Every structure is written in C-alpha cells, then in structure tokens.
Short mmCIF file of C-alpha atoms in Angstrom, two decimals:
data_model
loop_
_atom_site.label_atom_id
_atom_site.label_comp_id
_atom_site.label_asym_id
_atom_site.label_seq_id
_atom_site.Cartn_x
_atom_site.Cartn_y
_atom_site.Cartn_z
CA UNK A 1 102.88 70.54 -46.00
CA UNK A 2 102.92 74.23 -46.13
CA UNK A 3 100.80 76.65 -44.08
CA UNK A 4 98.30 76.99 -46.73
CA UNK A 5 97.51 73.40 -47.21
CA UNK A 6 97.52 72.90 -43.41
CA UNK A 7 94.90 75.73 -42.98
CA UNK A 8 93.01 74.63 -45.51
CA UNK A 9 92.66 70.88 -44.06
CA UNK A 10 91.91 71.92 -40.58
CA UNK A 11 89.29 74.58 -43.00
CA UNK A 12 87.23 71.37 -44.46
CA UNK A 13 87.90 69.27 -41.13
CA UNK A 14 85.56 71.60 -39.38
CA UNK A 15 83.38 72.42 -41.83
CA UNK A 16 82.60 69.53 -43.73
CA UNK A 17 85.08 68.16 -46.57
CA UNK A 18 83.19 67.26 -49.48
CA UNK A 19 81.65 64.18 -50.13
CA UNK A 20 82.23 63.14 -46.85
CA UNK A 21 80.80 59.94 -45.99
CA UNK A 22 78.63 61.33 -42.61
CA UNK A 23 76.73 64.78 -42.49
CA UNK A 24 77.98 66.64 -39.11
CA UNK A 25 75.50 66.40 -35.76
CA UNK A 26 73.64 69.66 -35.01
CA UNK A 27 76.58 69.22 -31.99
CA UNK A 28 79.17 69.08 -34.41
CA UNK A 29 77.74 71.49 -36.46
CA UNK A 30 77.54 74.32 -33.71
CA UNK A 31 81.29 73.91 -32.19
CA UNK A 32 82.27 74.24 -35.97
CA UNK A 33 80.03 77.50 -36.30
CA UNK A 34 82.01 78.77 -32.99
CA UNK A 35 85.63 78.25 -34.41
CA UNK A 36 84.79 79.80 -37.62
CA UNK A 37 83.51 82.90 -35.84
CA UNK A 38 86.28 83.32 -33.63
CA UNK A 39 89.21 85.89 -36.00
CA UNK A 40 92.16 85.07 -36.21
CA UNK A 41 94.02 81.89 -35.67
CA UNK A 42 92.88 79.23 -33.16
CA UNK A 43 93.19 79.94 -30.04
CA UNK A 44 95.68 77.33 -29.39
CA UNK A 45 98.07 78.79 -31.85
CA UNK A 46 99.77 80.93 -29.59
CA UNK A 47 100.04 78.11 -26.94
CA UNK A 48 103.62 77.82 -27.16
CA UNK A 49 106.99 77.28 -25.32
CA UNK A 50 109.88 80.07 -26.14
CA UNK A 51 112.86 78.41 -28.01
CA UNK A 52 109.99 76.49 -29.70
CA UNK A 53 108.54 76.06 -33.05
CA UNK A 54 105.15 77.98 -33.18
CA UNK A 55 104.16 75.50 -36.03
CA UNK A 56 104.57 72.07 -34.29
CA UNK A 57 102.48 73.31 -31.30
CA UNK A 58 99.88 74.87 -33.01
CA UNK A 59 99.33 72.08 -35.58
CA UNK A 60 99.20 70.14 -32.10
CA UNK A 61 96.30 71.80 -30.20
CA UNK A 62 94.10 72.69 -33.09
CA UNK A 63 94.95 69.22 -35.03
CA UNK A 64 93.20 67.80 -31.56
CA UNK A 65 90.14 70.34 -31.96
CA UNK A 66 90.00 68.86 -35.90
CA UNK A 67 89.78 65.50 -34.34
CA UNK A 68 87.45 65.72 -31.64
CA UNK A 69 85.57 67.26 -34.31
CA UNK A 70 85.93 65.01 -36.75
CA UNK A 71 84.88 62.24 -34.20
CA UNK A 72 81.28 64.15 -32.92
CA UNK A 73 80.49 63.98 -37.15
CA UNK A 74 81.27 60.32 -37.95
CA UNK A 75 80.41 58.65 -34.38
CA UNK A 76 77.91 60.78 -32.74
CA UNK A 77 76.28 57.45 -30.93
CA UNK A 78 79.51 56.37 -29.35
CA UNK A 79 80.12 59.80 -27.90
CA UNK A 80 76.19 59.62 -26.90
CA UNK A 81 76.89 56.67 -25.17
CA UNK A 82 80.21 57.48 -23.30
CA UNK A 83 78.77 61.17 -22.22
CA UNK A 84 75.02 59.13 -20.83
CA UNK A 85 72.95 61.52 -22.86
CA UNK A 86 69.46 59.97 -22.38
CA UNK A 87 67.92 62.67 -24.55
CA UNK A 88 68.47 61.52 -28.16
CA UNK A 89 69.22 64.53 -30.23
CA UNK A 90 67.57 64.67 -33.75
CA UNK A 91 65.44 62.15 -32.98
CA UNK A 92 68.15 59.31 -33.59
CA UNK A 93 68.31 55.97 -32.07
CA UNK A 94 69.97 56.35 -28.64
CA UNK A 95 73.31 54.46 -28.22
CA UNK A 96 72.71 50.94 -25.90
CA UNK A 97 72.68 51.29 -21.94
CA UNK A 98 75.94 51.13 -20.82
CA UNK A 99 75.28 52.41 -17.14
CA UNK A 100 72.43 53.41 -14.70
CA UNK A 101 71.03 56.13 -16.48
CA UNK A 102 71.08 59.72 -14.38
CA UNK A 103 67.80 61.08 -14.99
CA UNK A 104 64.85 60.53 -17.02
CA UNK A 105 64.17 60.79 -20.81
CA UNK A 106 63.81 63.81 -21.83
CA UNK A 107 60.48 65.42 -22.62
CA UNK A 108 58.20 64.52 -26.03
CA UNK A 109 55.64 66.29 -28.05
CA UNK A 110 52.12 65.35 -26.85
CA UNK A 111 51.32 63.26 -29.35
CA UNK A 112 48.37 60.53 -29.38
CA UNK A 113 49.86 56.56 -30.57
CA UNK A 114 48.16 55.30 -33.75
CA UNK A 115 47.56 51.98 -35.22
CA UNK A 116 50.61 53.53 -37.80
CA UNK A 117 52.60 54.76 -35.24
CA UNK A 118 52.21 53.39 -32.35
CA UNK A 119 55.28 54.65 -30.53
CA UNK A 120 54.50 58.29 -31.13
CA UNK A 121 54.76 60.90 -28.93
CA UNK A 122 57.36 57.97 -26.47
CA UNK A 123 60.73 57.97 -25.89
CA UNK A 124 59.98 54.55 -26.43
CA UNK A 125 60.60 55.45 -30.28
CA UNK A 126 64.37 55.91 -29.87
CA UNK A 127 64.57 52.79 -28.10
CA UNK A 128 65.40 49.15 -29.86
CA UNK A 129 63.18 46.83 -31.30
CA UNK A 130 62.74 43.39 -29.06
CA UNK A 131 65.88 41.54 -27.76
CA UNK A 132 68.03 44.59 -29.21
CA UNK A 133 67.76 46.76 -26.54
CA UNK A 134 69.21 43.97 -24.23
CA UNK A 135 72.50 45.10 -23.43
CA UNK A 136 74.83 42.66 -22.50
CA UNK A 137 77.91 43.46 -21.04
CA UNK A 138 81.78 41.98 -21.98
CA UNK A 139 82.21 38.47 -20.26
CA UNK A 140 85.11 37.85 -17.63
CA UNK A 141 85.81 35.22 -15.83
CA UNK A 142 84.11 35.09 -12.40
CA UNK A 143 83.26 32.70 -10.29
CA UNK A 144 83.29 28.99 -10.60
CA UNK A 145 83.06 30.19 -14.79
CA UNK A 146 85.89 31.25 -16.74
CA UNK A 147 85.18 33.65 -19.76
CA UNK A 148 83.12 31.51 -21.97
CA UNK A 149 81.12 30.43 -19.60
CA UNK A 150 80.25 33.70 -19.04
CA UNK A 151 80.09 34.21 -21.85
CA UNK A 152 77.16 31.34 -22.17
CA UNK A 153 75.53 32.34 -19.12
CA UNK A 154 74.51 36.11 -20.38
CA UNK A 155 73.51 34.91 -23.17
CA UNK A 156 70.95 32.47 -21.90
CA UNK A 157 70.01 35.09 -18.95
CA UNK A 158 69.70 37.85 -22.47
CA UNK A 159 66.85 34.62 -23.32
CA UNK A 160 65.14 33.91 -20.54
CA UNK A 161 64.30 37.63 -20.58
CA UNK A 162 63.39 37.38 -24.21
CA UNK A 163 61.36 34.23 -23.62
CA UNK A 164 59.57 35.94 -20.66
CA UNK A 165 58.94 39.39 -22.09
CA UNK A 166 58.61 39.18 -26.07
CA UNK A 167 57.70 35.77 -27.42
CA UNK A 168 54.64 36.14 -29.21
CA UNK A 169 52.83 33.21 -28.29
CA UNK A 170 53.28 33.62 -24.38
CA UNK A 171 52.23 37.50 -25.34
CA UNK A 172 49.17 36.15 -26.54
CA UNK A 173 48.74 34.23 -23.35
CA UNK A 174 49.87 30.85 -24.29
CA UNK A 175 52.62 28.74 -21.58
CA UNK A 176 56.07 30.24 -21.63
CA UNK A 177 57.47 26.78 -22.50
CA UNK A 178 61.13 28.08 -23.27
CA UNK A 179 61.04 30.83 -20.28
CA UNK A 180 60.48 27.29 -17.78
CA UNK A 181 63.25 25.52 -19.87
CA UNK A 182 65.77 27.73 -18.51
CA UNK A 183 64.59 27.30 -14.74
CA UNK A 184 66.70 24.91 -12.43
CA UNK A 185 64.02 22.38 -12.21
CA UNK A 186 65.29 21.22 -9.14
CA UNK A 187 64.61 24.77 -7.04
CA UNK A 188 61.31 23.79 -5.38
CA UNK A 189 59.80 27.09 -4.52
CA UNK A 190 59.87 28.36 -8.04
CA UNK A 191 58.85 25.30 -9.42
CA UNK A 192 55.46 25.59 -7.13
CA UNK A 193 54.97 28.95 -8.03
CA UNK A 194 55.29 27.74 -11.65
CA UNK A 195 52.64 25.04 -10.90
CA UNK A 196 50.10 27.26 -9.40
CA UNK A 197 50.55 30.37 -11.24
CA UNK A 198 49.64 28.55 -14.83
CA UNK A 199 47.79 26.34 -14.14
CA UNK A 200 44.82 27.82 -11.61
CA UNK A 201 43.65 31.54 -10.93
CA UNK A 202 45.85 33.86 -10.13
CA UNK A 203 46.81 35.36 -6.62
CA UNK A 204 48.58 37.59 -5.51
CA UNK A 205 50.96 35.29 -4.11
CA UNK A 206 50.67 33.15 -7.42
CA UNK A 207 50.43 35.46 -10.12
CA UNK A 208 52.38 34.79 -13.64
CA UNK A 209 52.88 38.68 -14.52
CA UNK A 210 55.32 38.64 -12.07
CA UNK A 211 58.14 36.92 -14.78
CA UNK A 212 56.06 36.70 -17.65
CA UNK A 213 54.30 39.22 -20.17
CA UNK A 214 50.52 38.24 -20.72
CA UNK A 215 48.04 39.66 -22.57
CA UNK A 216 44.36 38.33 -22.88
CA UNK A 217 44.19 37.51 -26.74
CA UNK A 218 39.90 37.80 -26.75
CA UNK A 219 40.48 41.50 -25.08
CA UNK A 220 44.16 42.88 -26.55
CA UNK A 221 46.09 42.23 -29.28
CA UNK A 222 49.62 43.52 -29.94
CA UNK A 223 49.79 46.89 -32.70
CA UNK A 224 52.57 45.45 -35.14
CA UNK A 225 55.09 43.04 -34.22
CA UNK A 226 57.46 45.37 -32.67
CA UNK A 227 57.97 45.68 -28.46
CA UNK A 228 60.70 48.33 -27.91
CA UNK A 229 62.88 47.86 -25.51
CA UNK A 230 65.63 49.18 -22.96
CA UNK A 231 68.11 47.84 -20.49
CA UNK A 232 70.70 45.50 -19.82
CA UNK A 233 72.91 42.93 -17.51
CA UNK A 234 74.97 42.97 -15.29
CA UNK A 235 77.05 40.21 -13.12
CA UNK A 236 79.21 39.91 -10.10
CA UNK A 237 80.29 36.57 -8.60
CA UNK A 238 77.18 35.20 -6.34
CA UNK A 239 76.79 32.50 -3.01
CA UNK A 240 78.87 29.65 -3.01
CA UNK A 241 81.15 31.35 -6.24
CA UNK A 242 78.02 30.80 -8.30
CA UNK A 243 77.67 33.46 -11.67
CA UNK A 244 74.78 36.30 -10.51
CA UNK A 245 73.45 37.93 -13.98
CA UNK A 246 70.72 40.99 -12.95
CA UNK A 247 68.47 41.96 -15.90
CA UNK A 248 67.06 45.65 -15.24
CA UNK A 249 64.82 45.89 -18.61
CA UNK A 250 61.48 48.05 -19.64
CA UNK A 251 60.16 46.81 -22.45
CA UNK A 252 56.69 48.41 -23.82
CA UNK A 253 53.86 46.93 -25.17
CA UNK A 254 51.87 49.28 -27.66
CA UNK A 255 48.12 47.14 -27.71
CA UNK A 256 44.84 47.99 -29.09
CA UNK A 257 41.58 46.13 -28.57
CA UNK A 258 40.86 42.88 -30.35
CA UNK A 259 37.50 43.70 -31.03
CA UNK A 260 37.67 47.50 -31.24
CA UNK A 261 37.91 49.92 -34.12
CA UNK A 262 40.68 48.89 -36.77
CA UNK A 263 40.79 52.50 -38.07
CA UNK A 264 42.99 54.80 -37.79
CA UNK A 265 41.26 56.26 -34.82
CA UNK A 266 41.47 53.17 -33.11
CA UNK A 267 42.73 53.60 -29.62
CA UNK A 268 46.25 52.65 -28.88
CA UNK A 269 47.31 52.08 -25.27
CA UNK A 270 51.39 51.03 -24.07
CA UNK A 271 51.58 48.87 -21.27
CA UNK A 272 55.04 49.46 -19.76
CA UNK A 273 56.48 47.58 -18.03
CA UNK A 274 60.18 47.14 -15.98
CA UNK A 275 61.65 43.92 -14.99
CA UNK A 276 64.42 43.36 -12.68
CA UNK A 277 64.99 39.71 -12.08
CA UNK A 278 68.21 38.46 -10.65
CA UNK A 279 69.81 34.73 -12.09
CA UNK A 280 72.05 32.27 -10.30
CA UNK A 281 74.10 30.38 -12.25
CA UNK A 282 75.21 27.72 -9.56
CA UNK A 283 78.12 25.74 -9.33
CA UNK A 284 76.92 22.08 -10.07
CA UNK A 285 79.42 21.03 -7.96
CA UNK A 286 77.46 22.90 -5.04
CA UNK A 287 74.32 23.05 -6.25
CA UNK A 288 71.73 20.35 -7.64
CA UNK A 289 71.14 22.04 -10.86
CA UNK A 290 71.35 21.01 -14.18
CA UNK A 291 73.42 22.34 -17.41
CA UNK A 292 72.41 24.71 -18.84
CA UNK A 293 69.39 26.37 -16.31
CA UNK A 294 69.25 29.21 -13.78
CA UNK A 295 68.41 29.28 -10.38
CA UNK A 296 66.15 32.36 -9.64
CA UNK A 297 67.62 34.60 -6.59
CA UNK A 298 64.30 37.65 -6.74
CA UNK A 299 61.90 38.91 -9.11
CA UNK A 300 60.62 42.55 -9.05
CA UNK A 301 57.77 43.95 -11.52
CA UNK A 302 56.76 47.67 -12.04
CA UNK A 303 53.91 47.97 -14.31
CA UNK A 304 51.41 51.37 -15.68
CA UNK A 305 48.76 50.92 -17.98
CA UNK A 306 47.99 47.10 -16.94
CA UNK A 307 45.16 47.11 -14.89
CA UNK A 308 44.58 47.84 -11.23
CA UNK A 309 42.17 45.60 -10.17
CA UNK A 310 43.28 42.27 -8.71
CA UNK A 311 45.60 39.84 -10.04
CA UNK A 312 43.56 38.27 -13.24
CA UNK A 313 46.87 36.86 -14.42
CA UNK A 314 47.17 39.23 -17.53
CA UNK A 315 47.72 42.69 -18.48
CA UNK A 316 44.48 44.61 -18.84
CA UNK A 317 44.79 47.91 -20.43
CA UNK A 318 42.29 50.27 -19.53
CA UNK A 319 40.46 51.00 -22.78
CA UNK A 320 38.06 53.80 -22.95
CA UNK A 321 39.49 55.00 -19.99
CA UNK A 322 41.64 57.33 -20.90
CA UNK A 323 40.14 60.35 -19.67
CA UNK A 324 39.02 58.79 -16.50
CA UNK A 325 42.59 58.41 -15.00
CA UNK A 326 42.73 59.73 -11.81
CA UNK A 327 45.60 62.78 -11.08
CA UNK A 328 46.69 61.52 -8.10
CA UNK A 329 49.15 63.81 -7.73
CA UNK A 330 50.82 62.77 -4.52
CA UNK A 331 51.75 59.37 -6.45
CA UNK A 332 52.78 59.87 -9.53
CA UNK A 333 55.58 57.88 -11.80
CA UNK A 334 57.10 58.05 -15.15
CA UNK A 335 57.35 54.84 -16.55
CA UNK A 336 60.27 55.67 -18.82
CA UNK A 337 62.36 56.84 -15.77
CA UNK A 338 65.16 54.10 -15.64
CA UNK A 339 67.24 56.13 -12.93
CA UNK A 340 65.17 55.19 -9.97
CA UNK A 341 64.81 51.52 -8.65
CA UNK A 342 61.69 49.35 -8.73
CA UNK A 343 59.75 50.04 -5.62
CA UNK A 344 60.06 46.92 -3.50
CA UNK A 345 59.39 49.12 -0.07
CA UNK A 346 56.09 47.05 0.55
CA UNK A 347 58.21 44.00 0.86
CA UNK A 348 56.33 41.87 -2.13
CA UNK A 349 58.51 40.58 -5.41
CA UNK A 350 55.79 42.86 -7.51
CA UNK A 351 55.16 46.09 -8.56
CA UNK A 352 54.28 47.61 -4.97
CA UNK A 353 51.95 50.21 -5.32
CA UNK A 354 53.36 51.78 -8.43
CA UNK A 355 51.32 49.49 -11.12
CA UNK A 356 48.04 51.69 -10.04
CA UNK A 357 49.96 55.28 -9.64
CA UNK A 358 49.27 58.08 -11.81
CA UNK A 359 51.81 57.95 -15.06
CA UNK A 360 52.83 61.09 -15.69
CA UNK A 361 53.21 59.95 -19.46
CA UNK A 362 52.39 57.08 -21.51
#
C-alpha cells in the first residue's frame, strides 16, 4: 500500500468513510475534529527508533489512534460502560451497571412528566424498561454450586426481584404469589412476616413494602406499562458455603390518580424506589430448604414520593401536593443517586428516615 492510499485510509477512518454502517459520537466526532486541525503529520509519525523504518512506526501509532477511533464510532455503549460514565451523552440509553456507580446522574432539564411522557425531565429515561435493567453478572462456580448452578441461582434471584418489584398484578395490590414461591418455606421468621404482613394491617414491624411494590388500585394506577429500571447482582460464597446473590436495584414507578384527570394535564407523580435485598442459596445438605427457593439473609427499602404517614401497606403518592413539599434542606436525597448506600443507620430493614426527606428531584 503506498503512502497515498495509507493517508487516505487513516483520512476516512477519522472522518467518517462513506456509507459507514454507524454515524460517529459527538466524542468521536470531536477527537476527529482535533487530529484534522493539528498540520502536518500525526504526531506519532516522528516517534521513531534511528536505524528504523519511519513508515512501520508511524503506520503503528497513528493506525492505533484510527482504531481507538474507529471503536468510540461503532461501540460508543461499551466504552460508556468500561469508562462508568453515568451521564448518557446524546440522550442514548446508558450501557448496563457493571460496577458501583461513582457519583450521581447527571443533571436534567426541568421538565414536568406527562400522561405521554411520563419519564420526562428523569434520568430514569435512559434507564431500561422492567427486568432489563437487571444486570446480572457472569456465573462461576462458588460455593457448594458449580457454574450452572450459579448460573440458576441469579437467574431466579434476577425473578424474585422481578416478581417483587414489577408484576402487574402485585403492582395493583394483589398477593405476590410467585415472589413467596421462591422463599425457603421452611425459614420461620420470614414466613411469619409473610403471614402477618398480607394478611392483616400493616406495621411497622409487619409491613409488605418492605419486599414488595404496592400500589392502592382505587387511589393510583400505573401511566403505561413501562417501570424503568437500574441495578444489578452480585455474589460471593455465603455461611456454611451457601451461594449469597445481593440485588441493589431502583426501579421507578411513574403513577397518576385512578380517578383524576385523564388529560394531558393530568398529574404524573414517580415513586422511586431502591431495593437491596440479600439471597441465600443454602446448601440442602446443611440447610432444610427446598430446590429451587432462597433463604432471605436482610432486606433494606429506600423510598421518595410514597407517602410519609404510617405504614398503610402501599405506596401513596402525594397528589396535589406538589407544591406543598417541604425544603427541608438539612435532609435532602436524590433518589437517582446509586453511589451512596441505603440508609440502614436507624437499625430497621426499611427505608430509615429517607422515605420522608426532601428529594432534590423527582
């Protein structure tokens, strides 16, 4: 390949070759703009050993600029991912959790949710729809469990969070018969707390919000059929070698009154809400359990826009409030903010005090 031709590739790797399949990132897009400015060759043309070709090491270095390149233009989620950008750029999806997040999301337009688009104005709107935004991490073998087991085991942990958070029908306050399904039946405290949180009033000690999204179908109702989610699992070998799986998920619940206004200034409220809930999956060889359910280890809730009143056993989103929130500013949260732990400082498996705070954005 002579000079020319090799110029004239690196030329259209940079720039754009036409009809490629991917238009460049605004990312991409800028770097280019800064290597077309520069005169001259690229810099790494003159990066060279004496007694050397010039040609093999400059084709080298800026063949490795054409590629990085090249690789910000077709894959600009993977390299999202990998770098833990949590800001999204262009408004694009944002590549699935792979780690703790850093920091928060970054700041949105002020924009008021509609019945159309409910997730307006949220970082919410870059996030997954429902079970989607589940990460779930590459199985190993650990434990009593070799790979596929694993394997099995986040998967059914990935459902019991899907039975608990986004089924429809326990959204619209019915039983969460497939969320008990996966319970070790024979783990008596839960089992109790099963018992007395569905079937009675709820209590602070009793209350069903604490593993299970409710909403009070007479008084809320659901805006679409979408719940957007983020988070993910993780696992590390438990007591007795058993197979601990921690779900850390937010999921957010964009609800309107069931009785209200169906036009399109109908009031939209999100109930957010983070989960972290930690699964044993026990050695039946150590453990009375039985195939195929979890043993729960702890259960921690952190909930805004759900009511603040006592323990009803449902979300209640304050409608026609909205301009009544107090600015307590000496407790304040964002909701969105995945980089902090749940506040369990009070001691309690719930939200602590942070499900009455201030949100500083909904």
């Amino acid at each position: 390949m002579s000079d020319e031709e090799w110029e004239r590739f690196l030329r259209e790797s940079v720039a754009g070759a036409p009809g490629a399949p991917v238009e460049p990132s605004a990312r991409a897009r800028e770097v280019g703009r800064r290597l077309r400015e520069r005169p001259g060759q690229p810099e790494g043309w003159r990066s060279y050993s004496p007694g050397r070709p010039r040609r093999k090491t400059g084709w080298y270095v800026a063949g490795l600029a054409a590629v990085a390149l090249l690789a910000v233009a077709l894959f600009p989620q993977q390299l999202v991912g990998w770098l833990g950008d949590e800001g999204g750029q262009d408004g694009k999806p944002l590549a699935a959790e792979s780690q703790s997040p850093r920091q928060a999301p970054g700041a949105e337009p002020a924009l008021r949710p509609t019945l159309a688009e409910p997730f307006r104005g949220s970082p919410a709107a870059r996030w997954a729809d429902g079970a989607a935004g589940i990460a779930v991490p590459e199985a190993k073998a650990t434990g009593w469990m070799d790979a596929a087991q694993v394997e099995q085991a986040l998967q059914q942990s990935r459902e019991f969070m899907v039975a608990a958070g986004l089924d429809s029908r326990v959204l619209r306050g019915e039983r969460p018969t497939k969320a008990i399904a996966l319970l070790n039946p024979h783990q008596k405290d839960v089992q109790e707390y099963l018992r007395s949180a569905l079937s009675s009033a709820a209590t602070p000690e009793a209350d069903p919000l604490r593993l299970f999204s409710r909403f009070r179908p007479e008084r809320a109702r659901l805006v679409g059929d979408v719940v957007k989610t983020r988070g993910r699992l993780t696992y590390r070998e438990g007591k007795r070698g058993a197979v601990e799986v921690t779900a850390d998920v937010t999921f957010v619940y964009p609800v309107t009154q069931a009785a209200g206004n169906a036009g399109p200034d109908a009031e939209v409220i999100r109930t957010i809400v983070r989960r972290k809930v930690v699964m044993s999956w026990d050695n039946p060889a150590k453990v009375i359990t039985e195939p195929g359910t979890l043993s729960l280890v702890s259960y921690a809730l952190d909930m805004t826009n759900g009511g603040c009143a006592g323990p009803t056993g449902y979300f209640e989103p304050p409608f026609g409030t909205a301009e009544k929130q107090s600015a307590d500013t000496a407790h304040q949260v964002d909701p969105y903010d995945r980089s902090k732990p749940i506040d369990t400082s009070d001691g309690t498996t719930t939200a602590g005090n942070n499900d009455c705070a201030t949100a500083t954005r909904s």
